[in-house]
mmCIF file of C-alpha atoms in Angstrom:
data_model
loop_
_atom_site.group_PDB
_atom_site.id
_atom_site.type_symbol
_atom_site.label_atom_id
_atom_site.label_comp_id
_atom_site.label_asym_id
_atom_site.label_seq_id
_atom_site.Cartn_x
_atom_site.Cartn_y
_atom_site.Cartn_z
ATOM 1 C CA MET A 182 -1.628 -10.982 -11.336
ATOM 2 C CA GLN A 183 -4.344 -8.323 -11.769
ATOM 3 C CA ARG A 184 -6.633 -10.976 -13.260
ATOM 4 C CA HIS A 185 -6.147 -13.085 -10.126
ATOM 5 C CA LYS A 186 -7.205 -10.135 -7.890
ATOM 6 C CA HIS A 187 -10.305 -9.575 -10.133
ATOM 7 C CA LEU A 188 -11.367 -13.226 -9.715
ATOM 8 C CA GLU A 189 -10.770 -13.104 -5.973
ATOM 9 C CA LEU A 190 -12.969 -10.032 -5.478
ATOM 10 C CA TYR A 191 -15.601 -11.304 -7.926
ATOM 11 C CA ASP A 192 -15.830 -14.628 -6.077
ATOM 12 C CA LEU A 193 -16.247 -12.872 -2.709
ATOM 13 C CA LEU A 194 -19.020 -10.545 -3.872
ATOM 14 C CA ASN A 195 -20.691 -13.269 -5.911
ATOM 15 C CA ARG A 196 -21.003 -15.416 -2.742
ATOM 16 C CA THR A 197 -22.788 -12.502 -1.058
ATOM 17 C CA VAL A 198 -25.233 -11.959 -3.934
ATOM 18 C CA ASP A 199 -25.800 -15.617 -4.900
ATOM 19 C CA PHE A 200 -25.587 -17.459 -1.560
ATOM 20 C CA GLY A 201 -26.379 -14.719 0.946
ATOM 21 C CA GLU A 202 -22.921 -14.943 2.554
ATOM 22 C CA SER A 203 -21.750 -11.807 4.398
ATOM 23 C CA ASN A 204 -18.154 -10.781 3.781
ATOM 24 C CA THR A 205 -15.712 -7.985 4.518
ATOM 25 C CA CYS A 206 -12.733 -7.120 2.288
ATOM 26 C CA MET A 207 -10.095 -4.436 2.245
ATOM 27 C CA LEU A 208 -8.525 -3.266 -1.026
ATOM 28 C CA ILE A 209 -5.100 -1.744 -0.293
ATOM 29 C CA GLY A 210 -2.806 -0.026 -2.800
ATOM 30 C CA PRO A 211 -1.197 3.246 -3.804
ATOM 31 C CA SER A 212 -3.048 6.026 -5.637
ATOM 32 C CA GLY A 213 -3.752 5.297 -9.276
ATOM 33 C CA CYS A 214 -3.027 1.553 -9.125
ATOM 34 C CA GLY A 215 -6.552 0.562 -10.197
ATOM 35 C CA LYS A 216 -8.455 -0.197 -6.934
ATOM 36 C CA THR A 217 -11.592 1.732 -7.961
ATOM 37 C CA MET A 218 -11.465 0.411 -11.498
ATOM 38 C CA LEU A 219 -11.294 -3.141 -10.157
ATOM 39 C CA VAL A 220 -14.313 -2.658 -7.879
ATOM 40 C CA ASN A 221 -16.337 -0.974 -10.661
ATOM 41 C CA LYS A 222 -15.595 -3.750 -13.145
ATOM 42 C CA VAL A 223 -16.634 -6.490 -10.695
ATOM 43 C CA LEU A 224 -19.856 -4.615 -9.761
ATOM 44 C CA GLN A 225 -20.662 -4.137 -13.455
ATOM 45 C CA GLU A 226 -20.277 -7.820 -14.139
ATOM 46 C CA LEU A 227 -22.457 -8.711 -11.152
ATOM 47 C CA SER A 228 -25.112 -6.200 -12.296
ATOM 48 C CA GLU A 229 -25.157 -7.777 -15.760
ATOM 49 C CA LYS A 230 -25.533 -11.237 -14.191
ATOM 50 C CA TYR A 231 -28.062 -10.504 -11.409
ATOM 51 C CA ASP A 232 -29.741 -7.313 -12.659
ATOM 52 C CA ASP A 233 -31.531 -5.634 -9.659
ATOM 53 C CA ASP A 234 -31.149 -8.542 -7.252
ATOM 54 C CA PHE A 235 -28.812 -6.628 -4.941
ATOM 55 C CA CYS A 236 -28.216 -3.060 -3.679
ATOM 56 C CA ILE A 237 -25.015 -1.011 -3.825
ATOM 57 C CA VAL A 238 -24.183 1.781 -1.357
ATOM 58 C CA TYR A 239 -21.292 4.192 -1.879
ATOM 59 C CA LEU A 240 -19.676 6.067 1.036
ATOM 60 C CA ASN A 241 -16.529 8.174 1.134
ATOM 61 C CA GLY A 242 -14.407 8.881 4.226
ATOM 62 C CA LEU A 243 -13.579 12.347 2.812
ATOM 63 C CA TYR A 244 -17.290 13.339 2.616
ATOM 64 C CA GLN A 245 -18.957 11.295 5.384
ATOM 65 C CA THR A 246 -16.823 12.820 8.115
ATOM 66 C CA ASN A 247 -18.931 11.956 11.184
ATOM 67 C CA ASP A 248 -21.519 9.439 12.361
ATOM 68 C CA THR A 249 -24.517 11.593 11.407
ATOM 69 C CA THR A 250 -23.541 12.192 7.770
ATOM 70 C CA ALA A 251 -22.508 8.534 7.305
ATOM 71 C CA ARG A 252 -25.762 7.252 8.758
ATOM 72 C CA ARG A 253 -27.824 9.709 6.712
ATOM 73 C CA GLN A 254 -26.090 8.779 3.458
ATOM 74 C CA LEU A 255 -26.383 5.057 4.151
ATOM 75 C CA THR A 256 -30.128 5.193 4.884
ATOM 76 C CA ARG A 257 -30.786 7.594 1.975
ATOM 77 C CA GLN A 258 -29.201 5.286 -0.595
ATOM 78 C CA LEU A 259 -31.105 2.305 0.829
ATOM 79 C CA GLY A 260 -34.380 4.259 0.910
ATOM 80 C CA ILE A 261 -34.853 3.756 4.658
ATOM 81 C CA HIS A 262 -36.676 6.520 6.532
ATOM 82 C CA ILE A 263 -35.480 7.135 10.085
ATOM 83 C CA ARG A 264 -36.461 9.478 12.856
ATOM 84 C CA GLN A 265 -33.947 12.063 14.098
ATOM 85 C CA ASP A 266 -34.223 10.726 17.651
ATOM 86 C CA GLN A 267 -33.264 7.136 16.662
ATOM 87 C CA THR A 268 -29.884 5.990 17.947
ATOM 88 C CA ASP A 269 -27.205 4.342 15.835
ATOM 89 C CA LEU A 270 -27.944 0.997 17.474
ATOM 90 C CA GLU A 271 -31.649 1.177 16.501
ATOM 91 C CA VAL A 272 -30.742 2.149 12.942
ATOM 92 C CA PHE A 273 -28.266 -0.731 12.578
ATOM 93 C CA ASP A 274 -30.848 -3.131 14.059
ATOM 94 C CA LEU A 275 -33.089 -2.215 11.108
ATOM 95 C CA PHE A 276 -30.336 -3.429 8.721
ATOM 96 C CA LYS A 277 -29.903 -6.641 10.645
ATOM 97 C CA SER A 278 -33.587 -7.472 10.855
ATOM 98 C CA GLY A 279 -34.067 -9.006 7.458
ATOM 99 C CA ASN A 280 -35.295 -12.380 6.163
ATOM 100 C CA GLN A 281 -34.582 -14.800 3.358
ATOM 101 C CA ALA A 282 -36.182 -12.433 0.857
ATOM 102 C CA THR A 283 -33.978 -9.477 1.833
ATOM 103 C CA ARG A 284 -31.879 -8.283 -1.077
ATOM 104 C CA PRO A 285 -28.070 -8.546 -0.505
ATOM 105 C CA THR A 286 -26.293 -5.212 -0.037
ATOM 106 C CA ILE A 287 -22.751 -4.276 -1.075
ATOM 107 C CA ILE A 288 -21.299 -1.277 0.743
ATOM 108 C CA VAL A 289 -18.260 0.327 -0.875
ATOM 109 C CA ILE A 290 -16.329 2.855 1.293
ATOM 110 C CA TYR A 291 -13.663 4.944 -0.470
ATOM 111 C CA ASN A 292 -10.875 6.414 1.646
ATOM 112 C CA PHE A 293 -11.734 3.867 4.305
ATOM 113 C CA ASP A 294 -8.883 4.989 6.555
ATOM 114 C CA GLU A 295 -10.449 8.458 6.814
ATOM 115 C CA PHE A 296 -13.855 6.909 7.476
ATOM 116 C CA VAL A 297 -12.408 4.934 10.459
ATOM 117 C CA LYS A 298 -10.584 8.013 11.732
ATOM 118 C CA ASN A 299 -13.528 10.431 11.512
ATOM 119 C CA CYS A 300 -16.338 8.279 12.830
ATOM 120 C CA THR A 301 -16.578 7.213 16.464
ATOM 121 C CA LYS A 302 -15.420 3.747 17.515
ATOM 122 C CA PRO A 303 -18.960 2.557 18.557
ATOM 123 C CA PHE A 304 -20.303 3.638 15.135
ATOM 124 C CA VAL A 305 -17.479 1.804 13.251
ATOM 125 C CA TYR A 306 -17.994 -1.265 15.466
ATOM 126 C CA ASN A 307 -21.738 -1.328 14.739
ATOM 127 C CA PHE A 308 -21.056 -0.794 11.078
ATOM 128 C CA PHE A 309 -18.873 -3.888 10.981
ATOM 129 C CA ASN A 310 -21.299 -5.785 13.175
ATOM 130 C CA ILE A 311 -24.140 -5.611 10.627
ATOM 131 C CA THR A 312 -22.010 -7.574 8.155
ATOM 132 C CA THR A 313 -22.194 -10.587 10.519
ATOM 133 C CA SER A 314 -26.020 -10.749 10.266
ATOM 134 C CA ASN A 315 -27.442 -13.978 8.775
ATOM 135 C CA ASN A 316 -30.795 -12.314 8.014
ATOM 136 C CA SER A 317 -29.429 -9.495 5.957
ATOM 137 C CA PRO A 318 -26.554 -10.616 3.653
ATOM 138 C CA MET A 319 -24.039 -7.799 3.255
ATOM 139 C CA ALA A 320 -20.527 -7.252 1.834
ATOM 140 C CA LEU A 321 -18.338 -4.396 3.074
ATOM 141 C CA ILE A 322 -15.549 -3.301 0.706
ATOM 142 C CA GLY A 323 -13.080 -0.778 2.130
ATOM 143 C CA ILE A 324 -10.715 0.996 -0.290
ATOM 144 C CA THR A 325 -7.610 2.617 1.130
ATOM 145 C CA ARG A 326 -3.965 3.562 0.406
ATOM 146 C CA LYS A 327 -2.898 2.924 4.009
ATOM 147 C CA LEU A 328 -1.063 -0.322 4.689
ATOM 148 C CA SER A 329 -1.573 0.359 8.430
ATOM 149 C CA ILE A 330 -5.388 0.156 8.166
ATOM 150 C CA PHE A 331 -5.637 -3.016 10.281
ATOM 151 C CA THR A 332 -3.657 -1.472 13.144
ATOM 152 C CA ASP A 333 -5.929 1.611 12.942
ATOM 153 C CA LEU A 334 -9.102 -0.446 13.504
ATOM 154 C CA PRO A 335 -10.288 -0.821 17.107
ATOM 155 C CA SER A 336 -9.290 -4.114 18.739
ATOM 156 C CA ASN A 337 -12.846 -5.226 19.379
ATOM 157 C CA ILE A 338 -13.528 -5.069 15.611
ATOM 158 C CA LEU A 339 -10.439 -7.097 14.837
ATOM 159 C CA SER A 340 -11.360 -9.757 17.366
ATOM 160 C CA ARG A 341 -15.036 -10.160 16.282
ATOM 161 C CA ASN A 342 -14.794 -9.926 12.485
ATOM 162 C CA SER A 343 -12.968 -11.953 9.930
ATOM 163 C CA TYR A 344 -12.052 -10.287 6.640
ATOM 164 C CA SER A 345 -9.882 -10.705 3.579
ATOM 165 C CA HIS A 346 -7.582 -8.143 2.026
ATOM 166 C CA ILE A 347 -6.435 -7.714 -1.537
ATOM 167 C CA ASN A 348 -3.180 -5.810 -2.235
ATOM 168 C CA VAL A 349 -3.422 -3.948 -5.529
ATOM 169 C CA GLY A 350 -0.046 -2.660 -6.783
ATOM 170 C CA ARG A 351 0.950 -0.602 -9.817
ATOM 171 C CA PRO A 352 2.312 -2.529 -12.806
ATOM 172 C CA HIS A 353 5.906 -3.621 -12.115
ATOM 173 C CA THR A 354 7.142 -3.823 -15.700
ATOM 174 C CA ILE A 355 6.659 -1.775 -18.894
ATOM 175 C CA GLU A 356 5.178 -4.885 -20.559
ATOM 176 C CA ILE A 357 2.445 -5.225 -17.945
ATOM 177 C CA PHE A 358 1.692 -1.490 -18.102
ATOM 178 C CA THR A 359 1.522 -1.604 -21.921
ATOM 179 C CA GLN A 360 -0.923 -4.510 -21.740
ATOM 180 C CA PHE A 361 -3.043 -2.512 -19.252
ATOM 181 C CA ALA A 362 -2.999 0.442 -21.652
ATOM 182 C CA ILE A 363 -4.101 -1.790 -24.550
ATOM 183 C CA ASN A 364 -6.925 -3.254 -22.492
ATOM 184 C CA THR A 365 -8.053 0.264 -21.535
ATOM 185 C CA LEU A 366 -8.319 1.536 -25.094
ATOM 186 C CA THR A 367 -9.764 -1.539 -26.812
ATOM 187 C CA ILE A 368 -13.543 -2.009 -26.841
ATOM 188 C CA ASP A 369 -15.563 -5.109 -26.014
ATOM 189 C CA ASN A 370 -17.782 -6.657 -28.666
ATOM 190 C CA SER A 371 -20.659 -6.774 -26.185
ATOM 191 C CA VAL A 372 -21.010 -2.953 -26.061
ATOM 192 C CA ILE A 373 -21.360 -2.329 -29.792
ATOM 193 C CA ASP A 374 -23.561 -3.837 -32.473
ATOM 194 C CA ASP A 375 -21.347 -2.963 -35.425
ATOM 195 C CA LYS A 376 -18.967 -5.936 -35.485
ATOM 196 C CA GLU A 377 -16.937 -4.555 -38.426
ATOM 197 C CA TYR A 378 -16.361 -1.294 -36.611
ATOM 198 C CA PHE A 379 -15.436 -3.201 -33.436
ATOM 199 C CA LYS A 380 -12.780 -5.198 -35.277
ATOM 200 C CA MET A 381 -11.388 -2.186 -37.129
ATOM 201 C CA PHE A 382 -11.292 -0.016 -33.971
ATOM 202 C CA ASN A 383 -9.289 -2.629 -32.044
ATOM 203 C CA LYS A 384 -6.987 -3.145 -35.072
ATOM 204 C CA LYS A 385 -6.282 0.609 -35.093
ATOM 205 C CA VAL A 386 -5.510 0.504 -31.364
ATOM 206 C CA GLN A 387 -2.972 -2.282 -31.965
ATOM 207 C CA GLU A 388 -1.333 -0.211 -34.733
ATOM 208 C CA LEU A 389 -1.210 2.720 -32.341
ATOM 209 C CA PHE A 390 0.879 0.701 -29.885
ATOM 210 C CA GLU A 391 3.265 -0.270 -32.655
ATOM 211 C CA ASN A 392 3.912 3.414 -33.432
ATOM 212 C CA ARG A 393 7.270 4.597 -32.148
ATOM 213 C CA SER A 394 5.942 7.984 -30.939
ATOM 214 C CA PHE A 395 3.156 6.288 -28.978
ATOM 215 C CA LYS A 396 5.664 3.844 -27.489
ATOM 216 C CA ASN A 397 7.694 6.827 -26.318
ATOM 217 C CA ILE A 398 4.638 8.276 -24.560
ATOM 218 C CA ILE A 399 3.975 4.969 -22.753
ATOM 219 C CA GLU A 400 7.614 4.637 -21.726
ATOM 220 C CA LYS A 401 7.735 8.253 -20.471
ATOM 221 C CA ILE A 402 4.640 7.741 -18.343
ATOM 222 C CA PHE A 403 5.992 4.506 -16.853
ATOM 223 C CA ASN A 404 9.479 5.878 -16.145
ATOM 224 C CA ASN A 405 8.667 9.430 -15.039
ATOM 225 C CA SER A 406 5.255 9.394 -13.379
ATOM 226 C CA THR A 407 4.582 8.271 -9.844
ATOM 227 C CA ASP A 408 0.886 7.776 -10.626
ATOM 228 C CA ILE A 409 1.085 5.987 -13.957
ATOM 229 C CA VAL A 410 -2.512 4.897 -14.252
ATOM 230 C CA ARG A 411 -4.056 8.315 -13.646
ATOM 231 C CA THR A 412 -1.432 9.998 -15.845
ATOM 232 C CA PHE A 413 -2.371 7.652 -18.673
ATOM 233 C CA TYR A 414 -6.052 8.370 -18.154
ATOM 234 C CA LYS A 415 -5.450 12.123 -18.278
ATOM 235 C CA ILE A 416 -3.603 11.814 -21.588
ATOM 236 C CA CYS A 417 -6.397 9.628 -22.993
ATOM 237 C CA PHE A 418 -9.289 11.975 -22.106
ATOM 238 C CA GLU A 419 -8.861 14.316 -25.052
ATOM 239 C CA PRO A 420 -8.128 11.752 -27.818
ATOM 240 C CA VAL A 421 -11.136 9.619 -26.722
ATOM 241 C CA GLY A 422 -13.303 12.724 -26.463
ATOM 242 C CA ASN A 423 -12.395 13.630 -30.055
ATOM 243 C CA LEU A 424 -14.018 10.457 -31.413
ATOM 244 C CA ASN A 425 -16.942 11.251 -33.688
ATOM 245 C CA ALA A 426 -18.535 10.231 -37.016
ATOM 246 C CA ASN A 427 -15.818 12.115 -38.939
ATOM 247 C CA GLN A 428 -13.000 10.757 -36.764
ATOM 248 C CA PRO A 429 -14.127 7.235 -35.729
ATOM 249 C CA PHE A 430 -10.637 6.001 -34.690
ATOM 250 C CA LEU A 431 -7.939 7.109 -32.212
ATOM 251 C CA ILE A 432 -5.074 8.985 -33.872
ATOM 252 C CA ILE A 433 -1.497 9.454 -32.684
ATOM 253 C CA SER A 434 -1.468 13.243 -33.097
ATOM 254 C CA ASP A 435 -4.159 13.663 -30.413
ATOM 255 C CA PHE A 436 -2.146 11.627 -27.915
ATOM 256 C CA THR A 437 1.063 13.499 -28.781
ATOM 257 C CA GLN A 438 -0.645 16.867 -28.208
ATOM 258 C CA ALA A 439 -2.210 15.697 -24.929
ATOM 259 C CA ALA A 440 1.160 14.374 -23.640
ATOM 260 C CA MET A 441 2.840 17.728 -24.576
ATOM 261 C CA GLN A 442 0.129 19.604 -22.709
ATOM 262 C CA GLN A 443 0.728 17.455 -19.684
ATOM 263 C CA ASP A 444 4.428 18.393 -19.775
ATOM 264 C CA VAL A 445 3.582 22.086 -20.208
ATOM 265 C CA ASN A 446 1.398 22.006 -17.102
ATOM 266 C CA ILE A 447 4.280 20.603 -14.996
ATOM 267 C CA ASP A 448 6.734 23.092 -16.478
ATOM 268 C CA LYS A 449 4.448 25.998 -15.672
ATOM 269 C CA ILE A 450 4.371 24.975 -12.002
ATOM 270 C CA LEU A 451 8.161 24.536 -11.912
ATOM 271 C CA GLN A 452 8.869 27.870 -13.613
ATOM 272 C CA GLY A 453 6.719 29.697 -11.019
ATOM 273 C CA LEU A 454 8.805 28.530 -8.065
ATOM 274 C CA HIS A 455 10.714 31.053 -5.957
ATOM 275 C CA GLU A 456 14.278 30.960 -4.710
ATOM 276 C CA PRO A 457 13.684 29.258 -1.311
ATOM 277 C CA GLN A 458 11.680 26.497 -3.076
ATOM 278 C CA LEU A 459 14.547 26.067 -5.533
ATOM 279 C CA TRP A 460 16.996 25.696 -2.658
ATOM 280 C CA ILE A 461 14.898 22.790 -1.375
ATOM 281 C CA LEU A 462 14.910 21.149 -4.816
ATOM 282 C CA LEU A 463 18.661 21.663 -5.067
ATOM 283 C CA SER A 464 19.109 19.976 -1.694
ATOM 284 C CA ILE A 465 16.899 17.062 -2.862
ATOM 285 C CA PHE A 466 19.002 16.778 -6.012
ATOM 286 C CA SER A 467 22.155 16.756 -3.886
ATOM 287 C CA LEU A 468 20.758 13.918 -1.753
ATOM 288 C CA SER A 469 19.700 11.944 -4.838
ATOM 289 C CA GLY A 470 23.360 11.900 -5.944
ATOM 290 C CA ARG A 471 24.049 9.854 -2.836
ATOM 291 C CA ASP A 472 21.270 7.303 -3.607
ATOM 292 C CA CYS A 473 18.758 8.951 -1.228
ATOM 293 C CA SER A 474 15.521 8.540 -3.130
ATOM 294 C CA ILE A 475 13.358 9.372 -0.116
ATOM 295 C CA PHE A 476 13.901 12.196 2.356
ATOM 296 C CA ASN A 477 12.304 14.291 5.070
ATOM 297 C CA PHE A 478 12.416 17.971 5.972
ATOM 298 C CA ALA A 479 15.077 17.510 8.636
ATOM 299 C CA MET A 480 17.388 15.879 6.027
ATOM 300 C CA ILE A 481 16.673 18.600 3.461
ATOM 301 C CA TYR A 482 17.323 21.496 5.906
ATOM 302 C CA ASN A 483 20.552 19.918 7.089
ATOM 303 C CA GLU A 484 21.663 19.410 3.455
ATOM 304 C CA TYR A 485 20.711 23.013 2.595
ATOM 305 C CA ALA A 486 22.559 24.458 5.658
ATOM 306 C CA ASN A 487 25.703 22.435 5.011
ATOM 307 C CA TYR A 488 25.673 23.308 1.311
ATOM 308 C CA LEU A 489 25.295 27.015 1.991
ATOM 309 C CA LYS A 490 27.918 27.105 4.753
ATOM 310 C CA ALA A 491 30.449 25.260 2.593
ATOM 311 C CA TYR A 492 29.767 27.704 -0.274
ATOM 312 C CA MET A 493 30.156 30.712 1.980
ATOM 313 C CA ASN A 494 33.497 29.399 3.333
ATOM 314 C CA GLU A 495 34.754 28.914 -0.213
ATOM 315 C CA SER A 496 33.504 32.282 -1.470
ATOM 316 C CA GLY A 497 34.636 34.366 1.482
ATOM 317 C CA SER A 498 32.991 37.606 2.548
ATOM 318 C CA LYS A 499 31.772 38.462 -1.005
ATOM 319 C CA PHE A 500 28.960 35.894 -0.739
ATOM 320 C CA LYS A 501 26.121 37.514 1.183
ATOM 321 C CA GLN A 502 23.439 34.792 0.928
ATOM 322 C CA LYS A 503 21.719 34.457 4.325
ATOM 323 C CA LEU A 504 20.626 31.102 5.737
ATOM 324 C CA ILE A 505 16.876 30.860 5.560
ATOM 325 C CA LYS A 506 15.370 30.215 8.942
ATOM 326 C CA GLU A 507 14.022 26.689 9.540
ATOM 327 C CA HIS A 508 10.422 27.604 10.090
ATOM 328 C CA LEU A 509 10.359 29.700 6.894
ATOM 329 C CA LEU A 510 11.873 26.938 4.769
ATOM 330 C CA ARG A 511 9.432 24.429 6.298
ATOM 331 C CA ALA A 512 6.566 26.493 4.935
ATOM 332 C CA GLU A 513 8.143 26.339 1.446
ATOM 333 C CA PHE A 514 8.629 22.581 1.839
ATOM 334 C CA GLU A 515 4.877 22.216 2.613
ATOM 335 C CA PHE A 516 4.077 24.362 -0.454
ATOM 336 C CA LEU A 517 6.014 21.913 -2.673
ATOM 337 C CA GLU A 518 3.949 19.122 -1.172
ATOM 338 C CA GLN A 519 0.687 20.982 -1.925
ATOM 339 C CA ARG A 520 1.868 21.406 -5.537
ATOM 340 C CA ASP A 521 2.527 17.627 -5.669
ATOM 341 C CA ILE A 522 6.193 18.179 -6.544
ATOM 342 C CA ILE A 523 7.022 16.063 -3.499
ATOM 343 C CA ARG A 524 4.739 13.454 -2.036
ATOM 344 C CA LYS A 525 4.458 11.484 1.237
ATOM 345 C CA VAL A 526 5.699 7.905 1.342
ATOM 346 C CA ASP A 527 3.163 5.494 2.862
ATOM 347 C CA GLY A 528 3.624 4.909 6.575
ATOM 348 C CA GLY A 529 5.318 7.039 9.269
ATOM 349 C CA LYS A 530 2.160 9.069 10.055
ATOM 350 C CA ASP A 531 2.963 8.939 13.781
ATOM 351 C CA LEU A 532 6.327 10.627 13.260
ATOM 352 C CA PRO A 533 6.767 14.416 13.778
ATOM 353 C CA LYS A 534 6.249 16.419 10.562
ATOM 354 C CA ASP A 535 9.943 17.077 10.088
ATOM 355 C CA PHE A 536 10.734 13.353 9.977
ATOM 356 C CA ARG A 537 7.947 12.040 7.714
ATOM 357 C CA MET A 538 9.535 10.596 4.577
ATOM 358 C CA MET A 539 8.805 12.113 1.173
ATOM 359 C CA ARG A 540 9.713 11.396 -2.426
ATOM 360 C CA LEU A 541 10.176 13.483 -5.555
ATOM 361 C CA THR A 542 7.487 13.335 -8.291
ATOM 362 C CA ILE A 543 9.699 14.950 -10.979
ATOM 363 C CA LEU A 544 12.986 13.790 -12.481
ATOM 364 C CA PRO A 545 16.216 14.999 -10.936
ATOM 365 C CA GLU A 546 17.240 16.162 -14.422
ATOM 366 C CA GLN A 547 14.295 18.588 -14.369
ATOM 367 C CA ILE A 548 15.758 20.249 -11.313
ATOM 368 C CA VAL A 549 19.069 20.751 -13.131
ATOM 369 C CA ASP A 550 17.377 22.274 -16.151
ATOM 370 C CA LEU A 551 15.184 24.458 -13.956
ATOM 371 C CA ILE A 552 18.053 25.969 -11.967
ATOM 372 C CA SER A 553 20.521 26.169 -14.882
ATOM 373 C CA ASN A 554 18.011 28.188 -16.949
ATOM 374 C CA ASN A 555 17.077 30.574 -14.188
ATOM 375 C CA ASN A 556 19.093 33.818 -14.449
ATOM 376 C CA ARG A 557 17.585 35.337 -11.312
ATOM 377 C CA LEU A 558 19.337 32.953 -8.957
ATOM 378 C CA PRO A 559 22.528 33.899 -7.054
#
């Protein structure tokens, strides 16, 4: 399936570079599913094929937060000098006034939803409008996690422009994820001259994936992590960085140590949590026992209040635990989100904060261990 998406994006950008056809495409998928990697791989293949026959511009909705910074970054990367008194329309007319010799341009915009939200509607409209120019072939690639991106775009853009979209999802099975991991660690014979080393390196990688300890690491990432691709990359950084003349191949002990360090980092965060935050986790655990895998603050506070009231009724007057006020517990809920212990589910951005759905990024069993081993709790 991922190969199909690769061919689809390659075909679209190849038509821009080879035939001068302007295109617009949205890449949509959750964090860590491989959107950026897919774009980079396609651009690398096009660069190898066409060398310097096209330009690439990178923008980011988190950094280009208004019309001025976006325009400045766009013109800077293209080497176009503009006067400060020039309007957006005049600048975009420069892009559109090309000829048959004009080099095609590929514009990649990361966090495209933020770009659309931060820039004004006329600027976004003109930005899309330059991709319809016949004189200046251009491809616009928007990368976003938001499924609602098409409803966020102004209606005049939707009516004037045609575009394709590619949904990039995380691997659905352990077999697909394992194959992805193998492809990530193996090297291509085109990037190294030593053919014997190339064969031996890839053979060692295959042996690595047959090792039971390494299989356990892969399975743990797939089953426990909500961002499996990035988690795998984090664990690979140190083992790959340790490669040198004395250690020319990947070894299992480096991966085991990196995976243990990853677990230690999570445990440190959990061990530093205070009582109100643990009440929230206990409420989440209580809901998970009733097959509620997603939740919002209103559900959590209701669960917490009911749990505490029931316990006070059972314990009588000896139990002096006070109910934490709603606004105070909400602040602790937001702290857990900042620590990435809970994370927003896509969609529902128009709902009030208390009703936006979230999900847990750790295992319910980790909550049990955390609370059971804490002697400071009532």
